[in-house]
Amino acid sequence: MRIGIDVGRATSTAVLVDAAGGVLAEAVVDSAPRTGLCVRRALAALGPLPGPVGAVAVVTDLARRPPRPRPVAVLRIAPGSHAALAPLADWPEAARTALGGLTGVVAGGSAVTGGSLGPLDRDGVAAFAARARDAGVRVFAVCAAGAPARPGPELDAAAVLAAAVPGASLSLSYETGAAGLRERESATAVNAALGGWAEELVADCRAALRSARIAAPLCFARDDGGLVSAEYFARHPVIATAPASGCAARGALARTGLDRAVVVDAGARSVRCLVVRDGEPERSTRLLPGPFGVRLALGAPEIVETGGAEAATVPATVARLRERVPGADVLYTGGRAEAFGAPAGPGEPAAGDREPGTGGPDTRTDPRTTVLTGAGAAVRADARSDAARPTTGTAPAPYGHRPRLTDAARYAAGADCRIEVEQVISAAGRAELDQSLAAVRDHALSRCVAAGAAPGSVRIESLTHAPVAYLPAGVHRVTVRAAGAPASGGTS
């Protein structure tokens, strides 16, 4: 069995599934300020567990409780450039100030084609470490030109930094972000700044699992689909800052059996609309606003978001998105779905639109245990009446296109661990290209295991490669996605 928990602003939901993905229990509770308390409430509402739990997956957005970023020293390893292209030069001023604005550039790195751009300036790295230490900064983001193909300069610089600043926290760009230098640099700096938030979130959730006597591995949902282990998330939080709508969209499609749709995720404070094709949300190919207002290119879903005051624009947004997928259905998910024309039905857990502490109405039948199932029977609250009625079986009956508040949690409960690796490789001929592609595949499989997947379950989901038109012949951009079932644990 596995558990998925979706921690939102107003409500938190939990879903228990069996090995085949069938729903054994669902619960909806009020959210609390701390994520750990939300997890505790959701687990308690599920009731006694009928057996050992293999994994627990948490879905939560950074925006739920925006953190204070840690001060970060950003080091670029590359030839010098114009001031307009300096580290963090294109960031919002507020974001640069929040991170402390300490940046540096030292010689070294590699060309995109793999050739060396010169030896690493170790003295320059040591001098930068001294500047950071004197400024009280112990968190570093290191980005070297060509690092996805040749991470050596970053690893060498990391060794110098660690020796000069004992206990330093290091984020290296070859593990984060896309192939482009500046995009990767921004993602790595944001990743470093989020480290404290991630560590606190992991500790909070683990304490909640211990209080429930659950010793299963803890995972977190990532923005572009799938899960990563708590340990991987703590090192790479930038990949998992806004997963809720993507998880809800995937869960809605799994619930209805569709493979394409426009999904309307109506939350407590905003409405998010996205297009899903072939079971996956459309991913952005452009820079999108991320944490602290920094624009990032991490392949997150393309989401059109409107605030509460702009809710009247939602029908027009849906119509515009449907033009991109002619004939696609419209699916609703989230607590305010009925406000936008979603059909309601018996057994659907109704969600209040109240933010705790705001004094607004709470329309749910029972704010603590709206849905409880398991042990061969279920008690499900009717979304339109106060009468609860028992049903038989282990899974709630499907209700087609009617919204469910538990879509994100249900998806997370059955999701695999997933990673994506992007590299630029150079190959003189077909044999060398095949060899290089095999190396990238192997690297992706290893990274997937490091992200929490059981070694025997990992597989390549997709591999794409294409020549880079503006570079010499033989240079290819390669993207590999790997997935595997989360490594299992047990209940203590």
XYZ file of N, CA and C in Angstrom, residues 184-388:
615
model
N 20.847 27.410 -16.456
C 21.314 26.459 -15.436
C 21.805 27.199 -14.191
N 22.482 28.308 -14.410
C 22.988 29.104 -13.294
C 21.843 29.627 -12.426
N 20.800 30.149 -13.065
C 19.661 30.650 -12.301
C 18.994 29.529 -11.501
N 18.795 28.384 -12.138
C 18.164 27.262 -11.442
C 19.011 26.806 -10.259
N 20.328 26.806 -10.427
C 21.213 26.355 -9.355
C 21.219 27.343 -8.196
N 21.205 28.637 -8.487
C 21.166 29.641 -7.428
C 19.859 29.569 -6.643
N 18.739 29.428 -7.350
C 17.453 29.284 -6.670
C 17.445 28.002 -5.840
N 17.987 26.935 -6.395
C 18.056 25.666 -5.679
C 18.802 25.840 -4.354
N 19.938 26.530 -4.407
C 20.715 26.747 -3.186
C 19.936 27.577 -2.176
N 19.224 28.589 -2.663
C 18.471 29.472 -1.770
C 17.318 28.748 -1.087
N 16.809 27.686 -1.696
C 15.653 26.954 -1.164
C 16.055 25.826 -0.221
N 17.342 25.631 -0.016
C 17.787 24.488 0.777
C 17.210 24.458 2.175
N 17.149 25.597 2.826
C 16.601 25.627 4.178
C 15.136 25.250 4.220
N 14.362 25.768 3.252
C 12.943 25.411 3.154
C 12.776 23.909 2.973
N 13.571 23.321 2.089
C 13.440 21.890 1.819
C 13.803 21.060 3.044
N 14.872 21.423 3.712
C 15.292 20.662 4.892
C 14.227 20.726 5.983
N 13.641 21.904 6.194
C 12.593 22.047 7.207
C 11.354 21.247 6.830
N 10.990 21.271 5.542
C 9.814 20.541 5.085
C 10.004 19.036 5.264
N 11.175 18.533 4.903
C 11.453 17.105 5.066
C 11.381 16.714 6.538
N 12.020 17.506 7.405
C 12.007 17.185 8.831
C 10.595 17.211 9.392
N 9.795 18.172 8.968
C 8.420 18.303 9.434
C 7.590 17.080 9.041
N 7.716 16.667 7.783
C 6.935 15.524 7.302
C 7.408 14.218 7.931
N 8.705 14.070 8.113
C 9.205 12.848 8.752
C 8.730 12.750 10.195
N 8.687 13.866 10.898
C 8.170 13.842 12.263
C 6.703 13.414 12.274
N 5.946 13.866 11.283
C 4.542 13.478 11.194
C 4.398 11.983 10.944
N 5.246 11.427 10.088
C 5.182 9.983 9.829
C 5.570 9.194 11.078
N 6.572 9.676 11.795
C 6.968 8.969 13.021
C 5.825 8.965 14.033
N 5.111 10.097 14.132
C 4.007 10.168 15.090
C 2.888 9.194 14.715
N 2.783 8.870 13.433
C 1.785 7.907 12.970
C 2.337 6.481 12.911
N 3.579 6.319 13.379
C 4.254 5.011 13.379
C 4.359 4.439 11.963
N 4.661 5.289 11.028
C 4.878 4.870 9.645
C 6.356 5.051 9.328
N 7.029 3.954 8.981
C 8.454 3.992 8.695
C 8.743 3.914 7.201
N 7.734 4.140 6.378
C 7.899 4.028 4.925
C 8.743 5.176 4.384
N 9.400 4.970 3.240
C 10.144 6.053 2.609
C 9.235 7.239 2.290
N 9.772 8.449 2.464
C 9.049 9.686 2.181
C 9.492 10.222 0.834
N 8.517 10.568 -0.008
C 8.797 11.136 -1.325
C 8.067 12.459 -1.482
N 8.506 13.250 -2.465
C 7.846 14.505 -2.797
C 7.573 14.544 -4.288
N 6.430 15.138 -4.655
C 6.080 15.268 -6.070
C 6.898 16.382 -6.696
N 7.360 16.161 -7.921
C 8.104 17.172 -8.650
C 7.193 17.882 -9.648
N 7.611 19.068 -10.077
C 6.740 19.905 -10.904
C 6.364 19.248 -12.222
N 7.306 18.555 -12.858
C 7.055 18.021 -14.199
C 6.637 16.554 -14.184
N 6.175 16.077 -13.056
C 5.624 14.725 -13.002
C 6.505 13.748 -12.265
N 5.885 12.824 -11.539
C 6.634 11.818 -10.822
C 7.075 12.292 -9.449
N 7.828 11.418 -8.779
C 8.273 11.659 -7.416
C 9.790 11.626 -7.329
N 10.307 12.156 -6.225
C 11.709 11.971 -5.846
C 11.742 11.708 -4.350
N 12.784 11.046 -3.890
C 12.901 10.750 -2.468
C 13.114 12.027 -1.673
N 12.867 11.950 -0.377
C 13.070 13.113 0.486
C 14.518 13.570 0.449
N 15.449 12.623 0.399
C 16.866 12.988 0.350
C 17.200 13.731 -0.941
N 16.663 13.267 -2.051
C 16.913 13.919 -3.333
C 16.254 15.299 -3.362
N 15.042 15.390 -2.823
C 14.341 16.667 -2.765
C 15.115 17.682 -1.928
N 15.683 17.244 -0.813
C 16.433 18.161 0.046
C 17.642 18.742 -0.680
N 18.210 17.985 -1.624
C 19.369 18.479 -2.399
C 18.944 19.265 -3.631
N 17.751 18.962 -4.161
C 17.309 19.590 -5.415
C 15.883 20.119 -5.289
N 15.601 21.010 -4.343
C 14.215 21.456 -4.149
C 13.645 22.260 -5.304
N 14.490 22.835 -6.161
C 13.978 23.686 -7.234
C 13.108 22.922 -8.219
N 13.236 21.604 -8.274
C 12.435 20.809 -9.205
C 11.054 20.493 -8.645
N 10.768 20.907 -7.400
C 9.510 20.511 -6.762
C 8.917 21.665 -5.969
N 8.722 22.806 -6.633
C 8.185 23.978 -5.945
C 6.718 24.253 -6.276
N 6.186 23.677 -7.349
C 4.786 23.924 -7.731
C 4.189 22.698 -8.418
N 4.120 21.564 -7.714
C 3.635 20.332 -8.363
C 2.126 20.121 -8.296
N 1.395 20.925 -7.513
C 0.015 20.572 -7.181
C -0.897 20.474 -8.403
N -0.880 21.499 -9.269
C -1.806 21.483 -10.406
C -1.466 20.377 -11.401
N -0.174 20.138 -11.627
C 0.211 19.049 -12.523
C -0.242 17.706 -11.989
N -0.087 17.490 -10.684
C -0.544 16.234 -10.089
C -2.064 16.120 -10.164
N -2.760 17.227 -9.904
C -4.220 17.187 -9.978
C -4.695 16.880 -11.391
N -4.024 17.450 -12.395
C -4.409 17.195 -13.776
C -4.191 15.731 -14.146
N -3.060 15.180 -13.751
C -2.804 13.762 -14.047
C -3.796 12.875 -13.319
N -4.102 13.242 -12.072
C -5.081 12.456 -11.334
C -6.462 12.522 -11.946
N -6.854 13.695 -12.448
C -8.165 13.835 -13.077
C -8.264 12.976 -14.332
N -7.195 12.942 -15.123
C -7.226 12.108 -16.325
C -7.253 10.631 -15.974
N -6.501 10.238 -14.961
C -6.519 8.830 -14.553
C -7.910 8.441 -14.065
N -8.585 9.353 -13.381
C -9.918 9.080 -12.859
C -10.941 8.898 -13.971
N -10.802 9.671 -15.040
C -11.805 9.644 -16.102
C -11.445 8.727 -17.261
N -10.188 8.276 -17.320
C -9.767 7.424 -18.419
C -9.475 8.168 -19.702
N -9.434 9.494 -19.660
C -9.117 10.286 -20.849
C -7.606 10.401 -21.022
N -7.172 10.744 -22.236
C -5.744 10.977 -22.444
C -5.455 12.406 -22.881
N -6.499 13.214 -23.054
C -6.304 14.620 -23.364
C -7.488 15.407 -22.828
N -7.211 16.617 -22.375
C -8.271 17.442 -21.790
C -7.702 18.812 -21.472
N -8.615 19.761 -21.241
C -8.268 21.018 -20.587
C -8.708 20.866 -19.141
N -7.769 21.019 -18.213
C -8.050 20.804 -16.795
C -8.124 22.146 -16.086
N -9.181 22.329 -15.303
C -9.374 23.534 -14.503
C -9.183 23.158 -13.039
N -8.099 23.640 -12.444
C -7.792 23.376 -11.042
C -8.186 24.606 -10.237
N -9.347 24.543 -9.589
C -9.906 25.699 -8.889
C -9.556 25.618 -7.414
N -8.554 26.379 -7.009
C -8.085 26.350 -5.633
C -8.662 27.458 -4.789
N -8.146 27.569 -3.560
C -8.699 28.516 -2.597
C -8.462 29.956 -3.009
N -7.320 30.247 -3.635
C -6.985 31.628 -3.962
C -6.851 31.904 -5.451
N -6.701 30.871 -6.256
C -6.514 31.095 -7.682
C -7.051 29.909 -8.464
N -7.205 30.117 -9.758
C -7.653 29.064 -10.674
C -6.549 28.848 -11.701
N -6.158 27.604 -11.892
C -5.088 27.267 -12.827
C -5.642 26.358 -13.921
N -5.384 26.724 -15.150
C -5.862 25.947 -16.296
C -4.662 25.426 -17.073
N -4.745 24.178 -17.514
C -3.652 23.608 -18.281
C -4.171 22.571 -19.259
N -3.386 22.359 -20.318
C -3.723 21.411 -21.371
C -2.965 20.113 -21.125
N -3.658 18.989 -21.261
C -3.037 17.677 -21.099
C -3.198 16.899 -22.402
N -2.089 16.397 -22.921
C -2.092 15.551 -24.120
C -1.391 14.238 -23.789
N -1.931 13.149 -24.294
C -1.323 11.834 -24.083
C -1.031 11.579 -22.608
N -1.915 12.057 -21.753
C -1.782 11.801 -20.325
C -0.821 12.697 -19.580
N -0.163 13.624 -20.277
C 0.824 14.487 -19.629
C 0.503 15.953 -19.880
N 0.599 16.818 -18.859
C 0.412 18.252 -19.088
C 1.432 18.786 -20.087
N 0.987 19.723 -20.927
C 1.920 20.360 -21.855
C 3.012 21.068 -21.075
N 4.243 20.835 -21.473
C 5.372 21.429 -20.774
C 5.827 22.690 -21.495
N 6.262 23.649 -20.718
C 6.707 24.908 -21.299
C 8.091 24.755 -21.912
N 8.300 25.410 -23.042
C 9.616 25.446 -23.678
C 10.271 26.808 -23.485
N 9.662 27.631 -22.651
C 10.182 28.978 -22.431
C 10.433 29.193 -20.942
N 11.048 30.311 -20.622
C 11.284 30.663 -19.231
C 9.961 31.013 -18.559
N 9.745 30.463 -17.363
C 8.536 30.732 -16.599
C 8.908 31.326 -15.253
N 8.071 32.214 -14.718
C 8.352 32.751 -13.387
C 8.397 31.634 -12.350
N 9.448 31.624 -11.547
C 9.615 30.617 -10.515
C 9.744 31.258 -9.150
N 10.333 30.557 -8.192
C 10.503 31.113 -6.853
C 11.234 32.454 -6.875
N 10.795 33.363 -6.013
C 11.382 34.697 -5.857
C 11.233 35.548 -7.122
N 10.350 35.134 -8.045
C 10.149 35.882 -9.274
C 11.207 35.661 -10.324
N 12.107 34.700 -10.119
C 13.172 34.403 -11.080
C 12.607 33.521 -12.190
N 12.920 33.856 -13.425
C 12.429 33.086 -14.567
C 13.342 31.882 -14.791
N 12.727 30.689 -14.848
C 13.479 29.445 -14.931
C 13.002 28.621 -16.116
N 13.884 27.751 -16.603
C 13.558 26.828 -17.695
C 13.799 25.412 -17.210
N 12.790 24.841 -16.540
C 12.918 23.500 -15.980
C 11.871 22.539 -16.525
N 11.194 22.924 -17.617
C 10.227 22.024 -18.229
C 8.958 21.838 -17.429
N 8.607 22.819 -16.588
C 7.384 22.711 -15.801
C 6.161 22.830 -16.707
N 5.005 22.352 -16.253
C 3.793 22.471 -17.074
C 3.453 23.924 -17.388
N 2.882 24.137 -18.571
C 2.416 25.461 -18.976
C 1.064 25.696 -18.322
N 1.009 26.607 -17.356
C -0.197 26.844 -16.574
C -0.641 28.287 -16.742
N -1.933 28.476 -17.008
C -2.524 29.814 -17.059
C -3.239 30.023 -15.730
N -2.763 30.976 -14.937
C -3.287 31.170 -13.590
C -3.995 32.514 -13.480
N -5.144 32.504 -12.807
C -5.882 33.740 -12.543
C -6.186 33.820 -11.067
N -6.161 35.025 -10.515
C -6.498 35.227 -9.122
C -7.998 35.279 -8.922
N -8.414 35.391 -7.656
C -9.839 35.395 -7.350
C -10.584 36.532 -8.029
N -9.919 37.693 -8.156
C -10.591 38.843 -8.760
C -10.754 38.689 -10.266
N -10.022 37.749 -10.848
C -10.076 37.554 -12.295
C -10.813 36.285 -12.666
N -11.594 35.732 -11.744
C -12.256 34.451 -11.985
C -13.192 34.497 -13.190
N -13.716 35.673 -13.498
C -14.644 35.773 -14.626
C -13.969 35.477 -15.951
N -12.639 35.512 -15.983
C -11.917 35.242 -17.234
C -11.697 33.754 -17.478
N -12.043 32.915 -16.510
C -11.763 31.483 -16.647
C -12.457 30.863 -17.858
N -13.762 31.110 -18.099
C -14.384 30.499 -19.298
C -13.671 30.865 -20.593
N -13.245 32.121 -20.732
C -12.535 32.511 -21.947
C -11.189 31.806 -22.036
N -10.514 31.635 -20.899
C -9.241 30.917 -20.890
C -9.428 29.474 -21.319
N -10.465 28.841 -20.799
C -10.741 27.453 -21.172
C -11.025 27.340 -22.671
N -11.829 28.266 -23.197
C -12.145 28.235 -24.629
C -10.887 28.394 -25.472
N -9.996 29.272 -25.049
C -8.756 29.482 -25.795
C -7.869 28.237 -25.754
N -7.787 27.600 -24.613
C -6.964 26.406 -24.503
C -7.558 25.240 -25.287
N -8.872 25.157 -25.359
C -9.501 24.063 -26.117
C -9.209 24.165 -27.600
N -8.917 25.362 -28.075
C -8.549 25.509 -29.487
C -7.245 24.771 -29.803
N -6.405 24.568 -28.795
C -5.151 23.845 -28.999
C -5.346 22.339 -29.001
N -6.465 21.872 -28.452
C -6.775 20.435 -28.447
C -8.240 20.270 -28.850
N -8.545 20.437 -30.136
C -9.939 20.382 -30.588
C -10.633 19.100 -30.132
N -11.845 19.277 -29.621
C -12.630 18.134 -29.179
C -12.295 17.635 -27.795
N -11.341 18.258 -27.132
C -10.947 17.792 -25.806
C -12.024 18.108 -24.777
N -12.158 17.221 -23.796
C -13.075 17.454 -22.692
C -12.489 18.492 -21.747
N -13.349 19.051 -20.904
C -12.924 19.935 -19.827
C -13.121 19.190 -18.517
N -12.047 19.047 -17.757
C -12.102 18.374 -16.461
C -11.877 19.395 -15.358
N -12.572 19.194 -14.250
C -12.465 20.106 -13.124
C -11.875 19.371 -11.933
N -11.055 20.075 -11.172
C -10.492 19.526 -9.951
C -10.306 20.673 -8.980
N -10.140 20.367 -7.709
C -9.941 21.424 -6.723
C -11.212 21.795 -5.988
N -11.043 22.574 -4.929
C -12.120 22.847 -3.998
C -13.198 23.782 -4.491
N -12.927 24.611 -5.524
C -13.925 25.581 -5.987
C -14.436 25.237 -7.381
N -14.319 23.993 -7.774
C -14.660 23.617 -9.142
C -16.116 23.919 -9.494
N -17.032 23.703 -8.542
C -18.445 23.915 -8.851
C -18.747 25.376 -9.168
N -17.921 26.289 -8.663
C -18.140 27.709 -8.940
C -17.919 28.052 -10.409
N -17.274 27.144 -11.146
C -16.979 27.392 -12.560
C -17.734 26.445 -13.470
N -18.835 25.896 -12.960
C -19.712 25.100 -13.802
C -19.468 23.616 -13.750
N -18.583 23.157 -12.869
C -18.336 21.724 -12.780
C -19.546 21.035 -12.179
N -19.925 19.870 -12.715
C -21.062 19.146 -12.149
C -20.717 18.563 -10.798
N -21.682 18.519 -9.897
C -21.482 17.896 -8.589
C -22.184 16.553 -8.577
N -21.758 15.689 -7.711
C -22.394 14.381 -7.652
C -22.223 13.747 -6.302
N -22.999 12.701 -6.018
C -22.913 12.027 -4.723
C -21.548 11.392 -4.536
N -21.039 11.453 -3.321
C -19.773 10.806 -3.019
C -18.567 11.658 -3.288
N -18.743 12.808 -3.919
C -17.597 13.666 -4.178
C -17.314 14.502 -2.945
N -16.097 14.449 -2.392
C -15.819 15.235 -1.199
C -15.877 16.716 -1.500
N -16.861 17.409 -0.944
C -16.993 18.835 -1.189
C -15.932 19.587 -0.430
N -15.393 20.643 -1.025
C -14.329 21.393 -0.385
C -14.796 22.789 -0.083
N -14.531 23.257 1.099
C -14.841 24.633 1.430
C -13.868 25.559 0.746
N -14.280 26.803 0.611
C -13.418 27.815 0.010
C -12.886 28.744 1.090
N -12.752 28.203 2.310
C -12.329 29.043 3.411
C -10.843 28.872 3.661
N -10.120 29.949 3.684
C -8.738 29.938 4.151
C -8.788 29.979 5.672
N -8.151 29.056 6.398
C -8.256 29.054 7.856
C -7.920 30.422 8.440
N -8.817 30.901 9.310
C -8.564 32.162 9.978
C -9.164 33.372 9.281
N -9.765 33.167 8.068
C -10.300 34.313 7.345
C -11.767 34.561 7.658
N -12.419 33.590 8.307
C -13.812 33.784 8.676
C -14.776 33.529 7.550
N -14.320 33.005 6.423
C -15.207 32.709 5.313
C -15.978 31.430 5.558
N -16.917 31.093 4.680
C -17.745 29.911 4.888
C -16.973 28.629 4.630
N -17.319 27.587 5.368
C -16.789 26.249 5.137
C -17.968 25.388 4.737
N -18.040 24.989 3.478
C -19.224 24.303 2.972
C -19.138 22.796 3.060
N -18.034 22.268 3.601
C -17.934 20.822 3.646
C -18.847 20.227 4.712
N -19.287 19.014 4.497
C -20.153 18.342 5.448
C -19.422 18.095 6.758
N -18.220 17.550 6.702
C -17.430 17.260 7.898
C -16.007 17.681 7.611
N -15.497 18.752 8.236
C -14.177 19.259 7.905
C -13.054 18.363 8.352
N -13.325 17.321 9.119
C -12.240 16.469 9.596
C -12.153 15.141 8.843
N -13.277 14.529 8.553
C -13.247 13.234 7.876
C -14.337 13.198 6.822
N -14.184 13.989 5.800
C -15.190 14.052 4.753
C -15.339 12.698 4.065
N -14.229 11.991 3.852
C -14.289 10.689 3.201
C -13.457 9.708 3.995
N -14.046 8.611 4.377
C -13.319 7.530 5.032
C -13.737 6.229 4.394
N -12.765 5.425 3.934
C -13.104 4.113 3.392
C -12.121 3.100 3.932
N -12.357 1.846 3.610
C -11.434 0.805 4.046
C -12.173 -0.308 4.764
N -11.465 -1.408 4.963
C -12.011 -2.574 5.668
C -13.324 -3.040 5.061
N -13.441 -2.883 3.720
C -14.604 -3.413 3.018
C -15.805 -2.506 2.981
N -15.722 -1.322 3.579
C -16.872 -0.424 3.559
C -16.386 1.008 3.514
N -17.272 1.912 3.125
C -16.896 3.326 3.068
C -18.030 4.164 3.594
N -17.693 5.261 4.218
C -18.680 6.264 4.603
C -18.297 7.521 3.852
N -19.150 7.924 2.915
C -18.793 9.052 2.067
C -19.818 10.157 2.202
N -19.333 11.328 2.394
C -20.232 12.471 2.564
C -20.796 12.895 1.228
N -22.094 13.154 1.197
C -22.710 13.669 -0.018
C -22.395 15.145 -0.130
N -21.929 15.558 -1.310
C -21.522 16.949 -1.494
C -22.690 17.911 -1.418
N -23.919 17.399 -1.538
C -25.055 18.310 -1.550
C -26.024 18.080 -0.376
N -25.664 17.197 0.561
C -26.536 16.996 1.713
C -25.701 16.649 2.924
N -26.329 16.635 4.085
C -25.622 16.316 5.318
C -25.676 14.826 5.622
N -26.274 14.050 4.764
C -26.433 12.629 5.042
C -25.227 11.861 4.553
N -24.636 11.076 5.424
C -23.548 10.193 5.040
C -24.135 8.808 4.829
